[in-house]
Amino acid sequence: MPTAEPSGRGWRRVVSNGMHRAGAFKPGLAVLMFLLALPTQLAVATPYWAKPGVYVEYAAMRYDPYIQYQLSQGYSTEQRTAFLVYLSHNASYKIYAYNDTYLKFTILEETDGYLTVGVRIDMSNVTVKVTVPAGENLSPIWEQNEVIKVETIPTPGNFGTREYKVYLRSLGIEGVYRIRESDGTVFSLNGTRYGHTFLWIDTDPGLVPQENETFVVFPTLNWTMKVEKVSVRDKPKKTYYGEFGPPTAMLSLLGSPLVMEGLVEFTTQTPGDLCYDPTTGVVLSLTTISILISPDLAAIGIPFASFMDERVAYDQMVEKDLSWAGLLPLYNTNAEFQKVQKIPFSRVQTPLRYTFWVSLVLLGSIVAVRGWGKIK
């Protein structure tokens, strides 16, 4: 009987050497058996390295030289590394992080053709704005010992809701969702489909994203984001984890204007770009343009986010260094794929001195300059 065994990338089929009866062996069948005996790649959406216990972690780091550069250009001192729209407890939370931010995705188990994935987002020096329906209590998503202070924000003319502003030392958000192994589709635990995972991009020729293919789905908003193009580049890209390529690849996405009343409003088409390694499929940066609309985050209640690694932004804007994979680069992983060259990184130590009363920047400066959208 034929058997299957793992090989480098995916699976290969091994055919038994059983002999046929004399006179029943025909040339056409001999050719067929020869072809079957060749090692071949099956079209499997899940990469070989994605298995229980594996994690991939991304980071948006604070970087003092970037802050100083922005100050010299007349921008606010409060340059944030992350902004998240988080929907939970029948309330909407707008989360602003001003120090290092980490996103860690861990594959917890594999069951019946699905991978269960746990997400952990850790942020420090955080401000949260939360809108609560009138008559309902504020439901904290934070630890009480992390609270610095809580303010009530006046909402003139709006008697249906109350808004609070909460200042935190740190905040962690956790969630769990599933990925279908056959095609990389993301589902929330209640079964809602959100599109293709951003943790990897299919590398098999039969599964590579095609132009105009739907990649992100928000069923409740009747909104989609489609593939604009896939660009392969003959240059390496660096991350905090190491350097990948060449080649490297960029997946460009485009959606209709995304409007979430009171939270996010795009007046033009909504963009999305990510960088990945076409050899392993691993995503090297979840975003190259700050904006991140990801099925993996939407499935845990985060339909919109933006991230700005300030060291990457500084290198791109000041040093004109375009070798980074993007603004939310791969920070660490225990996945077993080909080794990459490690990049030494000594982060500038940042004192914990912040001013909370300066008006908040609406999006990371790159997004604001391009004028793609606004956050209310």
mmCIF file with all atom_site columns, C-alpha atoms in Angstrom, residues 134-260:
data_model
loop_
_atom_site.group_PDB
_atom_site.id
_atom_site.type_symbol
_atom_site.label_atom_id
_atom_site.label_alt_id
_atom_site.label_comp_id
_atom_site.label_asym_id
_atom_site.label_entity_id
_atom_site.label_seq_id
_atom_site.pdbx_PDB_ins_code
_atom_site.Cartn_x
_atom_site.Cartn_y
_atom_site.Cartn_z
_atom_site.occupancy
_atom_site.B_iso_or_equiv
_atom_site.pdbx_formal_charge
_atom_site.auth_seq_id
_atom_site.auth_comp_id
_atom_site.auth_asym_id
_atom_site.auth_atom_id
_atom_site.pdbx_PDB_model_num
ATOM 1   C CA . ALA A 1 134 ? -25.971 54.296 28.899 1.00 0.00 ? 134 ALA A CA 1
ATOM 2   C CA . GLY A 1 135 ? -27.173 52.263 31.842 1.00 0.00 ? 135 GLY A CA 1
ATOM 3   C CA . GLU A 1 136 ? -24.377 49.692 31.591 1.00 0.00 ? 136 GLU A CA 1
ATOM 4   C CA . ASN A 1 137 ? -21.289 49.468 33.764 1.00 0.00 ? 137 ASN A CA 1
ATOM 5   C CA . LEU A 1 138 ? -17.746 49.845 32.527 1.00 0.00 ? 138 LEU A CA 1
ATOM 6   C CA . SER A 1 139 ? -16.245 46.380 31.928 1.00 0.00 ? 139 SER A CA 1
ATOM 7   C CA . PRO A 1 140 ? -12.469 46.517 32.477 1.00 0.00 ? 140 PRO A CA 1
ATOM 8   C CA . ILE A 1 141 ? -10.197 44.633 30.077 1.00 0.00 ? 141 ILE A CA 1
ATOM 9   C CA . TRP A 1 142 ? -7.226  45.542 32.269 1.00 0.00 ? 142 TRP A CA 1
ATOM 10  C CA . GLU A 1 143 ? -5.780  44.561 35.615 1.00 0.00 ? 143 GLU A CA 1
ATOM 11  C CA . GLN A 1 144 ? -6.750  47.036 38.323 1.00 0.00 ? 144 GLN A CA 1
ATOM 12  C CA . ASN A 1 145 ? -3.182  47.281 39.628 1.00 0.00 ? 145 ASN A CA 1
ATOM 13  C CA . GLU A 1 146 ? -2.116  48.614 36.205 1.00 0.00 ? 146 GLU A CA 1
ATOM 14  C CA . VAL A 1 147 ? -4.493  51.604 36.346 1.00 0.00 ? 147 VAL A CA 1
ATOM 15  C CA . ILE A 1 148 ? -2.945  55.056 36.753 1.00 0.00 ? 148 ILE A CA 1
ATOM 16  C CA . LYS A 1 149 ? -6.209  56.995 36.582 1.00 0.00 ? 149 LYS A CA 1
ATOM 17  C CA . VAL A 1 150 ? -9.677  57.000 35.013 1.00 0.00 ? 150 VAL A CA 1
ATOM 18  C CA . GLU A 1 151 ? -11.415 60.036 33.494 1.00 0.00 ? 151 GLU A CA 1
ATOM 19  C CA . THR A 1 152 ? -14.993 60.499 32.302 1.00 0.00 ? 152 THR A CA 1
ATOM 20  C CA . ILE A 1 153 ? -15.125 62.211 28.920 1.00 0.00 ? 153 ILE A CA 1
ATOM 21  C CA . PRO A 1 154 ? -18.030 64.627 28.364 1.00 0.00 ? 154 PRO A CA 1
ATOM 22  C CA . THR A 1 155 ? -20.246 63.617 25.418 1.00 0.00 ? 155 THR A CA 1
ATOM 23  C CA . PRO A 1 156 ? -22.533 66.628 24.811 1.00 0.00 ? 156 PRO A CA 1
ATOM 24  C CA . GLY A 1 157 ? -25.733 65.755 22.980 1.00 0.00 ? 157 GLY A CA 1
ATOM 25  C CA . ASN A 1 158 ? -25.067 62.014 23.079 1.00 0.00 ? 158 ASN A CA 1
ATOM 26  C CA . PHE A 1 159 ? -27.307 60.608 25.796 1.00 0.00 ? 159 PHE A CA 1
ATOM 27  C CA . GLY A 1 160 ? -27.096 57.009 24.575 1.00 0.00 ? 160 GLY A CA 1
ATOM 28  C CA . THR A 1 161 ? -23.512 56.360 25.638 1.00 0.00 ? 161 THR A CA 1
ATOM 29  C CA . ARG A 1 162 ? -20.825 57.227 28.164 1.00 0.00 ? 162 ARG A CA 1
ATOM 30  C CA . GLU A 1 163 ? -17.112 57.509 27.367 1.00 0.00 ? 163 GLU A CA 1
ATOM 31  C CA . TYR A 1 164 ? -14.148 56.930 29.647 1.00 0.00 ? 164 TYR A CA 1
ATOM 32  C CA . LYS A 1 165 ? -10.422 57.508 29.292 1.00 0.00 ? 165 LYS A CA 1
ATOM 33  C CA . VAL A 1 166 ? -8.217  55.093 31.206 1.00 0.00 ? 166 VAL A CA 1
ATOM 34  C CA . TYR A 1 167 ? -4.462  55.462 31.657 1.00 0.00 ? 167 TYR A CA 1
ATOM 35  C CA . LEU A 1 168 ? -2.556  52.200 32.176 1.00 0.00 ? 168 LEU A CA 1
ATOM 36  C CA . ARG A 1 169 ? 0.996   51.129 32.858 1.00 0.00 ? 169 ARG A CA 1
ATOM 37  C CA . SER A 1 170 ? 0.480   48.032 30.702 1.00 0.00 ? 170 SER A CA 1
ATOM 38  C CA . LEU A 1 171 ? -2.260  46.056 29.004 1.00 0.00 ? 171 LEU A CA 1
ATOM 39  C CA . GLY A 1 172 ? -2.504  42.506 27.693 1.00 0.00 ? 172 GLY A CA 1
ATOM 40  C CA . ILE A 1 173 ? -5.180  41.210 25.337 1.00 0.00 ? 173 ILE A CA 1
ATOM 41  C CA . GLU A 1 174 ? -5.702  37.503 24.683 1.00 0.00 ? 174 GLU A CA 1
ATOM 42  C CA . GLY A 1 175 ? -7.864  35.557 22.278 1.00 0.00 ? 175 GLY A CA 1
ATOM 43  C CA . VAL A 1 176 ? -8.261  32.216 20.518 1.00 0.00 ? 176 VAL A CA 1
ATOM 44  C CA . TYR A 1 177 ? -9.353  31.402 16.968 1.00 0.00 ? 177 TYR A CA 1
ATOM 45  C CA . ARG A 1 178 ? -9.021  28.635 14.368 1.00 0.00 ? 178 ARG A CA 1
ATOM 46  C CA . ILE A 1 179 ? -7.336  28.230 10.980 1.00 0.00 ? 179 ILE A CA 1
ATOM 47  C CA . ARG A 1 180 ? -8.583  25.625 8.485  1.00 0.00 ? 180 ARG A CA 1
ATOM 48  C CA . GLU A 1 181 ? -5.539  23.689 7.309  1.00 0.00 ? 181 GLU A CA 1
ATOM 49  C CA . SER A 1 182 ? -6.789  22.942 3.800  1.00 0.00 ? 182 SER A CA 1
ATOM 50  C CA . ASP A 1 183 ? -6.896  26.587 2.697  1.00 0.00 ? 183 ASP A CA 1
ATOM 51  C CA . GLY A 1 184 ? -5.651  28.813 5.531  1.00 0.00 ? 184 GLY A CA 1
ATOM 52  C CA . THR A 1 185 ? -9.102  30.280 6.248  1.00 0.00 ? 185 THR A CA 1
ATOM 53  C CA . VAL A 1 186 ? -9.543  31.991 9.629  1.00 0.00 ? 186 VAL A CA 1
ATOM 54  C CA . PHE A 1 187 ? -12.633 31.392 11.781 1.00 0.00 ? 187 PHE A CA 1
ATOM 55  C CA . SER A 1 188 ? -13.635 32.829 15.130 1.00 0.00 ? 188 SER A CA 1
ATOM 56  C CA . LEU A 1 189 ? -14.660 30.337 17.794 1.00 0.00 ? 189 LEU A CA 1
ATOM 57  C CA . ASN A 1 190 ? -18.320 30.994 16.932 1.00 0.00 ? 190 ASN A CA 1
ATOM 58  C CA . GLY A 1 191 ? -17.665 29.968 13.314 1.00 0.00 ? 191 GLY A CA 1
ATOM 59  C CA . THR A 1 192 ? -17.534 33.372 11.595 1.00 0.00 ? 192 THR A CA 1
ATOM 60  C CA . ARG A 1 193 ? -15.193 33.371 8.572  1.00 0.00 ? 193 ARG A CA 1
ATOM 61  C CA . TYR A 1 194 ? -12.775 36.299 8.191  1.00 0.00 ? 194 TYR A CA 1
ATOM 62  C CA . GLY A 1 195 ? -10.561 35.345 5.255  1.00 0.00 ? 195 GLY A CA 1
ATOM 63  C CA . HIS A 1 196 ? -7.017  34.014 4.882  1.00 0.00 ? 196 HIS A CA 1
ATOM 64  C CA . THR A 1 197 ? -4.553  33.981 7.770  1.00 0.00 ? 197 THR A CA 1
ATOM 65  C CA . PHE A 1 198 ? -1.785  36.590 7.781  1.00 0.00 ? 198 PHE A CA 1
ATOM 66  C CA . LEU A 1 199 ? 0.631   34.221 9.539  1.00 0.00 ? 199 LEU A CA 1
ATOM 67  C CA . TRP A 1 200 ? 1.695   32.620 6.276  1.00 0.00 ? 200 TRP A CA 1
ATOM 68  C CA . ILE A 1 201 ? 1.143   33.002 2.555  1.00 0.00 ? 201 ILE A CA 1
ATOM 69  C CA . ASP A 1 202 ? 0.696   29.905 0.405  1.00 0.00 ? 202 ASP A CA 1
ATOM 70  C CA . THR A 1 203 ? 3.803   29.118 -1.646 1.00 0.00 ? 203 THR A CA 1
ATOM 71  C CA . ASP A 1 204 ? 2.510   26.177 -3.708 1.00 0.00 ? 204 ASP A CA 1
ATOM 72  C CA . PRO A 1 205 ? 2.014   27.346 -7.337 1.00 0.00 ? 205 PRO A CA 1
ATOM 73  C CA . GLY A 1 206 ? -1.602  26.192 -7.213 1.00 0.00 ? 206 GLY A CA 1
ATOM 74  C CA . LEU A 1 207 ? -2.356  28.165 -4.059 1.00 0.00 ? 207 LEU A CA 1
ATOM 75  C CA . VAL A 1 208 ? -0.430  31.438 -4.467 1.00 0.00 ? 208 VAL A CA 1
ATOM 76  C CA . PRO A 1 209 ? -2.853  34.388 -4.035 1.00 0.00 ? 209 PRO A CA 1
ATOM 77  C CA . GLN A 1 210 ? -4.298  35.524 -7.346 1.00 0.00 ? 210 GLN A CA 1
ATOM 78  C CA . GLU A 1 211 ? -5.236  39.025 -8.440 1.00 0.00 ? 211 GLU A CA 1
ATOM 79  C CA . ASN A 1 212 ? -8.757  40.013 -7.322 1.00 0.00 ? 212 ASN A CA 1
ATOM 80  C CA . GLU A 1 213 ? -8.987  37.040 -4.951 1.00 0.00 ? 213 GLU A CA 1
ATOM 81  C CA . THR A 1 214 ? -10.912 37.833 -1.763 1.00 0.00 ? 214 THR A CA 1
ATOM 82  C CA . PHE A 1 215 ? -8.441  37.745 1.138  1.00 0.00 ? 215 PHE A CA 1
ATOM 83  C CA . VAL A 1 216 ? -10.202 39.510 4.038  1.00 0.00 ? 216 VAL A CA 1
ATOM 84  C CA . VAL A 1 217 ? -13.929 39.311 4.878  1.00 0.00 ? 217 VAL A CA 1
ATOM 85  C CA . PHE A 1 218 ? -15.982 41.257 7.441  1.00 0.00 ? 218 PHE A CA 1
ATOM 86  C CA . PRO A 1 219 ? -19.427 39.641 7.144  1.00 0.00 ? 219 PRO A CA 1
ATOM 87  C CA . THR A 1 220 ? -21.248 42.032 9.494  1.00 0.00 ? 220 THR A CA 1
ATOM 88  C CA . LEU A 1 221 ? -20.038 45.043 7.507  1.00 0.00 ? 221 LEU A CA 1
ATOM 89  C CA . ASN A 1 222 ? -20.457 43.410 4.085  1.00 0.00 ? 222 ASN A CA 1
ATOM 90  C CA . TRP A 1 223 ? -16.855 44.448 3.444  1.00 0.00 ? 223 TRP A CA 1
ATOM 91  C CA . THR A 1 224 ? -13.978 42.662 1.717  1.00 0.00 ? 224 THR A CA 1
ATOM 92  C CA . MET A 1 225 ? -10.341 43.260 0.865  1.00 0.00 ? 225 MET A CA 1
ATOM 93  C CA . LYS A 1 226 ? -8.959  41.666 -2.293 1.00 0.00 ? 226 LYS A CA 1
ATOM 94  C CA . VAL A 1 227 ? -5.539  40.842 -3.688 1.00 0.00 ? 227 VAL A CA 1
ATOM 95  C CA . GLU A 1 228 ? -4.171  43.649 -5.813 1.00 0.00 ? 228 GLU A CA 1
ATOM 96  C CA . LYS A 1 229 ? -0.888  41.954 -6.701 1.00 0.00 ? 229 LYS A CA 1
ATOM 97  C CA . VAL A 1 230 ? 1.979   39.771 -5.490 1.00 0.00 ? 230 VAL A CA 1
ATOM 98  C CA . SER A 1 231 ? 5.434   41.211 -6.133 1.00 0.00 ? 231 SER A CA 1
ATOM 99  C CA . VAL A 1 232 ? 8.568   39.077 -5.878 1.00 0.00 ? 232 VAL A CA 1
ATOM 100 C CA . ARG A 1 233 ? 11.770  41.007 -5.190 1.00 0.00 ? 233 ARG A CA 1
ATOM 101 C CA . ASP A 1 234 ? 15.355  39.911 -5.632 1.00 0.00 ? 234 ASP A CA 1
ATOM 102 C CA . LYS A 1 235 ? 16.481  41.560 -2.401 1.00 0.00 ? 235 LYS A CA 1
ATOM 103 C CA . PRO A 1 236 ? 16.739  40.323 1.187  1.00 0.00 ? 236 PRO A CA 1
ATOM 104 C CA . LYS A 1 237 ? 14.606  41.765 3.971  1.00 0.00 ? 237 LYS A CA 1
ATOM 105 C CA . LYS A 1 238 ? 15.591  42.029 7.606  1.00 0.00 ? 238 LYS A CA 1
ATOM 106 C CA . THR A 1 239 ? 13.573  41.511 10.760 1.00 0.00 ? 239 THR A CA 1
ATOM 107 C CA . TYR A 1 240 ? 14.499  41.463 14.452 1.00 0.00 ? 240 TYR A CA 1
ATOM 108 C CA . TYR A 1 241 ? 14.655  37.682 14.140 1.00 0.00 ? 241 TYR A CA 1
ATOM 109 C CA . GLY A 1 242 ? 17.028  37.691 11.189 1.00 0.00 ? 242 GLY A CA 1
ATOM 110 C CA . GLU A 1 243 ? 17.440  38.283 7.470  1.00 0.00 ? 243 GLU A CA 1
ATOM 111 C CA . PHE A 1 244 ? 15.442  36.421 4.803  1.00 0.00 ? 244 PHE A CA 1
ATOM 112 C CA . GLY A 1 245 ? 15.941  36.080 1.078  1.00 0.00 ? 245 GLY A CA 1
ATOM 113 C CA . PRO A 1 246 ? 16.481  36.843 -1.621 1.00 0.00 ? 246 PRO A CA 1
ATOM 114 C CA . PRO A 1 247 ? 13.923  36.438 -2.928 1.00 0.00 ? 247 PRO A CA 1
ATOM 115 C CA . THR A 1 248 ? 11.249  38.074 -0.771 1.00 0.00 ? 248 THR A CA 1
ATOM 116 C CA . ALA A 1 249 ? 7.669   38.893 -1.711 1.00 0.00 ? 249 ALA A CA 1
ATOM 117 C CA . MET A 1 250 ? 5.048   41.551 -1.074 1.00 0.00 ? 250 MET A CA 1
ATOM 118 C CA . LEU A 1 251 ? 1.311   40.891 -0.993 1.00 0.00 ? 251 LEU A CA 1
ATOM 119 C CA . SER A 1 252 ? -0.693  44.035 -1.751 1.00 0.00 ? 252 SER A CA 1
ATOM 120 C CA . LEU A 1 253 ? -4.370  44.188 -0.786 1.00 0.00 ? 253 LEU A CA 1
ATOM 121 C CA . LEU A 1 254 ? -7.075  46.734 -1.503 1.00 0.00 ? 254 LEU A CA 1
ATOM 122 C CA . GLY A 1 255 ? -10.575 47.129 -0.139 1.00 0.00 ? 255 GLY A CA 1
ATOM 123 C CA . SER A 1 256 ? -13.445 49.560 -0.450 1.00 0.00 ? 256 SER A CA 1
ATOM 124 C CA . PRO A 1 257 ? -13.597 52.438 2.091  1.00 0.00 ? 257 PRO A CA 1
ATOM 125 C CA . LEU A 1 258 ? -13.873 50.940 5.574  1.00 0.00 ? 258 LEU A CA 1
ATOM 126 C CA . VAL A 1 259 ? -16.337 52.784 7.784  1.00 0.00 ? 259 VAL A CA 1
ATOM 127 C CA . MET A 1 260 ? -16.959 51.824 11.409 1.00 0.00 ? 260 MET A CA 1
#
